Amino acid sequence: MRTGLSFIAVLAAALAVVAASPAEPGQISSKRAEAERVLAGIDAIDMELDRAVEAYNGATVQLETINRDLAANETRLVAARANLAAAHKRVANRVLALYTSQEPDALAVLLGASSLGDLIERIDSVNRISRDDVRIAEEVTRFRNEVRTRQQRLVQAQAQQRRIVAQRAARRSAIEGQLAERQTLLASIKDEISKLQAAEQARQETLAREARAQLRSTQTQTSEQQSSPPPSDPTPPAPSPSPSPPPASPPPSTHGGVVGIALRYLGVPYRWGGASPSGFDCSGFLMYVFAKVGVYLPHSSYMQFRLGRFVPRSALQPGDAVFFNGASHVGIYIGSGRFVHAPHTGDVVKISSLGDSWYSSTYVGARRY
């Protein structure tokens, strides 16, 4: 989530309004200082909330993984108990059989043997059956003990992860409490913000039209290239005397289609923890859009930053994920130095520029999935 661009625009609008007013120079200077102070305070609050929300998302993903492991382990434990009971029953039946007419006991073996070879074979048969039963029981018991040990460790990990989630949720709630202060700050420059909102909406509509036009142009060019036969060249190029290996670079992007999908959701409101068209946070937006092309990402910008292939800024292609502010914020690159993202509370999915001062200064890298 980010507010850098909108804050800068707010400040510009505020200063423009002040400059156009008949106020005295001293009043203008005071109003400018107040606007700068307000915007700096809002910026700091949003950056902290940005980090807290994504830390909470990451902790929640880890807890979900532990819960799935616990469920799978419980299934294995049930199977182990059933196998153990079956093995014990088999052993009991074999012991009982040795003392009934159905199975010879040791004395019957001695008296019923017709020869020394027959005696040895009978004793070996009984002992072999007994050894197999004991082995089965021992193996199942060992398996059960291993599952129980793993279960205990998972339960401990679950408890610890729940504490982490609770701590990060508390941190997030504390920062959300500052949103009331944020609203108070915004109210102090509400006239400037109302003018900004109209201007920003118009600007976003222009950016959206340009982005869709660029997408259509790219798709048309790709279609023409695929349908046109390669040009014939009767003269083959002369081989290079000593070709040098190409520089290492990530493979071409195969998910440029996410740009068209992402642009469908322009205007959807920001909602922390959101990962659906009813509301997105930054990592939830990325997760939802990429799932549409068969790429499944965790709901955490920090985890998303560890996946895929690193992409140099000079090699960005539409569909790459771009990260900011220590990887606590993420968006989808759409070309021409722009990206689409879910910025922050109170904003909507929108288009921003990598060239904006805040995004440029906090840019940490890009990944290609």
Short mmCIF file of C-alpha atoms in Angstrom, two decimals, residues 4-298:
data_model
loop_
_atom_site.label_atom_id
_atom_site.label_comp_id
_atom_site.label_asym_id
_atom_site.label_seq_id
_atom_site.Cartn_x
_atom_site.Cartn_y
_atom_site.Cartn_z
CA GLY A 4 3.44 8.74 -2.00
CA LEU A 5 1.97 9.76 -5.33
CA SER A 6 -1.37 10.89 -3.96
CA PHE A 7 0.32 12.81 -1.15
CA ILE A 8 2.51 14.64 -3.60
CA ALA A 9 -0.53 15.44 -5.70
CA VAL A 10 -2.40 16.58 -2.59
CA LEU A 11 0.44 18.88 -1.70
CA ALA A 12 0.58 20.26 -5.24
CA ALA A 13 -3.16 20.86 -5.25
CA ALA A 14 -3.02 22.42 -1.82
CA LEU A 15 -0.26 24.77 -2.80
CA ALA A 16 -2.03 25.64 -6.04
CA VAL A 17 -5.21 26.52 -4.17
CA VAL A 18 -3.29 28.56 -1.66
CA ALA A 19 -1.38 30.36 -4.38
CA ALA A 20 -4.62 31.25 -6.12
CA SER A 21 -6.22 32.64 -2.96
CA PRO A 22 -6.01 36.27 -1.92
CA ALA A 23 -4.27 35.38 1.35
CA GLU A 24 -1.25 37.28 2.59
CA PRO A 25 2.26 35.86 1.85
CA GLY A 26 2.72 34.94 5.50
CA GLN A 27 -0.52 33.01 5.52
CA ILE A 28 0.48 31.17 2.35
CA SER A 29 3.80 30.16 3.88
CA SER A 30 2.07 28.96 7.03
CA LYS A 31 -0.48 26.97 5.02
CA ARG A 32 2.27 25.36 2.96
CA ALA A 33 4.17 24.32 6.11
CA GLU A 34 0.97 22.88 7.60
CA ALA A 35 0.21 20.88 4.46
CA GLU A 36 3.75 19.49 4.36
CA ARG A 37 3.54 18.50 8.02
CA VAL A 38 0.18 16.79 7.54
CA LEU A 39 1.35 14.87 4.50
CA ALA A 40 4.54 13.73 6.23
CA GLY A 41 2.51 12.41 9.15
CA ILE A 42 0.11 10.52 6.90
CA ASP A 43 3.00 9.08 4.93
CA ALA A 44 4.67 7.72 8.07
CA ILE A 45 1.44 6.12 9.32
CA ASP A 46 0.77 4.41 6.00
CA MET A 47 4.32 3.04 5.72
CA GLU A 48 4.07 1.47 9.18
CA LEU A 49 0.66 0.00 8.41
CA ASP A 50 2.06 -1.33 5.13
CA ARG A 51 4.74 -3.33 6.94
CA ALA A 52 2.40 -4.50 9.70
CA VAL A 53 -0.27 -5.81 7.32
CA GLU A 54 2.21 -7.78 5.21
CA ALA A 55 3.93 -9.19 8.31
CA TYR A 56 0.51 -10.34 9.53
CA ASN A 57 -0.26 -11.86 6.13
CA GLY A 58 3.02 -13.79 6.16
CA ALA A 59 2.45 -15.11 9.69
CA THR A 60 -1.06 -16.21 8.75
CA VAL A 61 0.22 -18.12 5.71
CA GLN A 62 2.73 -19.97 7.90
CA LEU A 63 0.03 -20.82 10.45
CA GLU A 64 -2.20 -22.21 7.69
CA THR A 65 0.68 -24.44 6.55
CA ILE A 66 1.17 -25.77 10.09
CA ASN A 67 -2.57 -26.43 10.42
CA ARG A 68 -2.56 -28.44 7.17
CA ASP A 69 0.42 -30.47 8.40
CA LEU A 70 -1.38 -31.15 11.67
CA ALA A 71 -4.46 -32.40 9.83
CA ALA A 72 -2.35 -34.68 7.61
CA ASN A 73 -0.42 -35.95 10.61
CA GLU A 74 -3.65 -36.72 12.47
CA THR A 75 -4.76 -38.85 9.50
CA ARG A 76 -1.49 -40.77 9.63
CA LEU A 77 -1.86 -41.25 13.37
CA VAL A 78 -5.35 -42.73 12.93
CA ALA A 79 -3.96 -45.15 10.31
CA ALA A 80 -1.08 -46.08 12.62
CA ARG A 81 -3.48 -46.86 15.45
CA ALA A 82 -5.60 -49.05 13.17
CA ASN A 83 -2.55 -50.92 11.87
CA LEU A 84 -1.24 -51.39 15.39
CA ALA A 85 -4.56 -52.84 16.56
CA ALA A 86 -4.65 -55.20 13.57
CA ALA A 87 -1.08 -56.35 14.26
CA HIS A 88 -1.83 -56.95 17.94
CA LYS A 89 -4.92 -58.94 17.01
CA ARG A 90 -2.92 -61.04 14.57
CA VAL A 91 -0.28 -61.81 17.18
CA ALA A 92 -2.98 -62.76 19.71
CA ASN A 93 -4.64 -65.05 17.19
CA ARG A 94 -1.35 -66.79 16.44
CA VAL A 95 -0.66 -67.34 20.12
CA LEU A 96 -4.16 -68.74 20.60
CA ALA A 97 -3.73 -71.02 17.59
CA LEU A 98 -0.66 -72.63 19.11
CA TYR A 99 -2.82 -73.85 22.00
CA THR A 100 -5.72 -75.19 19.97
CA SER A 101 -6.13 -78.19 17.76
CA GLN A 102 -5.90 -75.87 14.75
CA GLU A 103 -2.19 -75.21 15.27
CA PRO A 104 0.39 -77.59 16.81
CA ASP A 105 2.00 -76.47 20.00
CA ALA A 106 5.60 -77.32 20.76
CA LEU A 107 4.69 -80.76 22.17
CA ALA A 108 2.49 -81.61 19.19
CA VAL A 109 5.29 -80.61 16.90
CA LEU A 110 7.63 -83.05 18.63
CA LEU A 111 5.12 -85.92 18.71
CA GLY A 112 3.63 -85.39 15.26
CA ALA A 113 6.87 -85.12 13.31
CA SER A 114 7.42 -88.07 11.02
CA SER A 115 11.11 -87.47 10.68
CA LEU A 116 13.92 -85.19 11.86
CA GLY A 117 13.58 -83.10 8.71
CA ASP A 118 9.82 -82.81 9.26
CA LEU A 119 10.41 -81.74 12.87
CA ILE A 120 12.88 -79.01 11.88
CA GLU A 121 10.52 -77.74 9.16
CA ARG A 122 7.55 -77.57 11.56
CA ILE A 123 9.52 -75.71 14.24
CA ASP A 124 10.92 -73.28 11.65
CA SER A 125 7.42 -72.60 10.29
CA VAL A 126 6.01 -71.73 13.72
CA ASN A 127 8.98 -69.55 14.63
CA ARG A 128 8.89 -67.74 11.29
CA ILE A 129 5.20 -66.87 11.70
CA SER A 130 5.86 -65.63 15.21
CA ARG A 131 8.84 -63.51 14.11
CA ASP A 132 6.79 -61.90 11.30
CA ASP A 133 4.00 -60.99 13.69
CA VAL A 134 6.41 -59.46 16.17
CA ARG A 135 8.18 -57.52 13.39
CA ILE A 136 4.89 -56.11 12.12
CA ALA A 137 3.87 -55.06 15.60
CA GLU A 138 7.25 -53.43 16.22
CA GLU A 139 7.17 -51.53 12.91
CA VAL A 140 3.67 -50.21 13.49
CA THR A 141 4.56 -49.22 17.06
CA ARG A 142 7.62 -47.34 15.81
CA PHE A 143 5.55 -45.60 13.15
CA ARG A 144 2.96 -44.61 15.75
CA ASN A 145 5.66 -43.19 18.03
CA GLU A 146 7.17 -41.20 15.17
CA VAL A 147 3.78 -39.73 14.28
CA ARG A 148 3.12 -38.86 17.92
CA THR A 149 6.49 -37.14 18.21
CA ARG A 150 5.85 -35.16 15.04
CA GLN A 151 2.38 -34.31 16.30
CA GLN A 152 3.82 -32.87 19.51
CA ARG A 153 6.29 -30.74 17.56
CA LEU A 154 3.58 -29.47 15.24
CA VAL A 155 1.33 -28.61 18.17
CA GLN A 156 4.18 -26.62 19.72
CA ALA A 157 4.86 -24.90 16.39
CA GLN A 158 1.18 -24.12 16.02
CA ALA A 159 1.03 -22.54 19.48
CA GLN A 160 4.13 -20.47 18.77
CA GLN A 161 2.83 -19.36 15.38
CA ARG A 162 -0.50 -18.40 16.89
CA ARG A 163 1.35 -16.18 19.34
CA ILE A 164 3.22 -14.58 16.45
CA VAL A 165 -0.01 -14.00 14.54
CA ALA A 166 -1.61 -12.49 17.66
CA GLN A 167 1.38 -10.20 18.23
CA ARG A 168 1.38 -9.02 14.64
CA ALA A 169 -2.38 -8.60 14.68
CA ALA A 170 -2.03 -6.45 17.79
CA ARG A 171 0.65 -4.40 16.07
CA ARG A 172 -1.57 -3.98 13.05
CA SER A 173 -4.52 -2.99 15.24
CA ALA A 174 -2.40 -0.41 17.05
CA ILE A 175 -1.41 1.15 13.76
CA GLU A 176 -4.98 1.01 12.52
CA GLY A 177 -5.87 2.98 15.61
CA GLN A 178 -3.74 5.74 14.19
CA LEU A 179 -6.03 5.88 11.17
CA ALA A 180 -8.37 8.02 13.26
CA GLU A 181 -5.51 10.46 13.61
CA ARG A 182 -4.95 10.09 9.89
CA GLN A 183 -8.55 11.07 9.20
CA THR A 184 -8.20 14.08 11.46
CA LEU A 185 -5.09 15.13 9.58
CA LEU A 186 -6.82 14.68 6.27
CA ALA A 187 -9.79 16.71 7.48
CA SER A 188 -7.48 19.64 8.17
CA ILE A 189 -6.76 19.89 4.45
CA LYS A 190 -10.08 18.49 3.21
CA ASP A 191 -10.66 21.34 0.76
CA GLU A 192 -7.39 20.60 -1.00
CA ILE A 193 -8.09 16.85 -0.95
CA SER A 194 -11.54 17.23 -2.51
CA LYS A 195 -9.97 19.11 -5.40
CA LEU A 196 -7.27 16.46 -5.64
CA GLN A 197 -9.76 13.61 -5.75
CA ALA A 198 -11.42 15.03 -8.81
CA ALA A 199 -8.09 15.70 -10.49
CA GLU A 200 -6.73 12.25 -9.55
CA GLN A 201 -9.83 10.51 -10.84
CA ALA A 202 -9.49 12.26 -14.18
CA ARG A 203 -5.78 11.40 -14.29
CA GLN A 204 -6.47 7.74 -13.53
CA GLU A 205 -9.06 7.56 -16.29
CA THR A 206 -6.47 8.93 -18.72
CA LEU A 207 -3.83 6.46 -17.53
CA ALA A 208 -6.29 3.58 -17.83
CA ARG A 209 -7.18 4.53 -21.41
CA GLU A 210 -3.49 4.78 -22.31
CA ALA A 211 -2.69 1.43 -20.64
CA ARG A 212 -5.52 -0.38 -22.42
CA ALA A 213 -4.57 1.18 -25.75
CA GLN A 214 -0.96 0.10 -25.26
CA LEU A 215 -2.11 -3.41 -24.35
CA ARG A 216 -4.26 -3.66 -27.50
CA SER A 217 -1.37 -2.41 -29.63
CA THR A 218 0.99 -4.99 -28.12
CA GLN A 219 -1.51 -7.79 -28.65
CA THR A 220 -2.05 -6.72 -32.28
CA GLN A 221 1.68 -6.64 -32.98
CA THR A 222 2.15 -10.06 -31.41
CA SER A 223 -0.70 -11.49 -33.47
CA GLU A 224 0.73 -10.04 -36.70
CA GLN A 225 4.20 -11.39 -35.95
CA GLN A 226 2.80 -14.87 -35.30
CA SER A 227 0.74 -14.89 -38.53
CA SER A 228 3.42 -13.41 -40.85
CA PRO A 229 5.95 -15.82 -42.46
CA PRO A 230 9.60 -15.12 -41.65
CA PRO A 231 11.37 -13.03 -44.31
CA SER A 232 13.58 -14.99 -46.71
CA ASP A 233 17.21 -14.03 -46.90
CA PRO A 234 19.16 -15.82 -49.64
CA THR A 235 22.45 -14.60 -48.25
CA PRO A 236 23.19 -16.13 -44.87
CA PRO A 237 24.96 -13.83 -42.42
CA ALA A 238 28.67 -14.31 -41.99
CA PRO A 239 29.49 -16.08 -38.74
CA SER A 240 31.09 -14.03 -36.02
CA PRO A 241 34.76 -14.92 -35.56
CA SER A 242 34.58 -15.09 -31.77
CA PRO A 243 31.05 -14.78 -30.42
CA SER A 244 30.80 -13.84 -26.75
CA PRO A 245 28.21 -15.52 -24.51
CA PRO A 246 25.08 -13.43 -23.91
CA PRO A 247 24.75 -11.79 -20.49
CA ALA A 248 22.80 -13.71 -17.89
CA SER A 249 19.19 -12.58 -17.80
CA PRO A 250 15.86 -14.00 -16.70
CA PRO A 251 13.79 -15.90 -19.26
CA PRO A 252 11.22 -13.89 -21.22
CA SER A 253 8.01 -13.15 -19.41
CA THR A 254 5.25 -15.64 -20.19
CA HIS A 255 2.64 -13.93 -18.03
CA GLY A 256 2.13 -10.62 -19.77
CA GLY A 257 -1.55 -11.55 -19.88
CA VAL A 258 -1.90 -10.57 -16.24
CA VAL A 259 -1.75 -6.92 -17.31
CA GLY A 260 -5.10 -7.12 -19.07
CA ILE A 261 -6.55 -8.97 -16.09
CA ALA A 262 -5.16 -6.46 -13.60
CA LEU A 263 -6.61 -3.50 -15.50
CA ARG A 264 -10.10 -4.97 -15.09
CA TYR A 265 -9.96 -4.21 -11.39
CA LEU A 266 -9.00 -0.53 -11.53
CA GLY A 267 -11.13 1.30 -8.99
CA VAL A 268 -11.63 -1.67 -6.63
CA PRO A 269 -11.23 -0.36 -3.05
CA TYR A 270 -8.26 -1.23 -0.88
CA ARG A 271 -9.01 -3.60 2.00
CA TRP A 272 -6.28 -5.06 4.20
CA GLY A 273 -6.31 -8.84 4.01
CA GLY A 274 -8.44 -8.59 0.88
CA ALA A 275 -7.84 -10.95 -2.03
CA SER A 276 -11.03 -10.67 -4.09
CA PRO A 277 -12.81 -8.08 -6.27
CA SER A 278 -14.69 -6.91 -3.18
CA GLY A 279 -11.40 -5.46 -1.93
CA PHE A 280 -7.64 -6.02 -2.26
CA ASP A 281 -4.49 -5.32 -0.33
CA CYS A 282 -1.29 -5.17 -2.37
CA SER A 283 -0.22 -8.82 -2.06
CA GLY A 284 -3.81 -10.06 -2.24
CA PHE A 285 -4.21 -8.22 -5.55
CA LEU A 286 -1.09 -9.88 -6.95
CA MET A 287 -2.16 -13.30 -5.69
CA TYR A 288 -5.65 -13.00 -7.20
CA VAL A 289 -4.53 -11.72 -10.60
CA PHE A 290 -1.73 -14.26 -11.08
CA ALA A 291 -4.01 -17.13 -10.05
CA LYS A 292 -6.05 -16.27 -13.16
CA VAL A 293 -3.10 -17.40 -15.32
CA GLY A 294 -2.28 -20.47 -13.24
CA VAL A 295 0.44 -18.95 -11.03
CA TYR A 296 -0.37 -19.46 -7.35
CA LEU A 297 1.35 -17.08 -4.95
CA PRO A 298 1.15 -16.79 -1.15
#
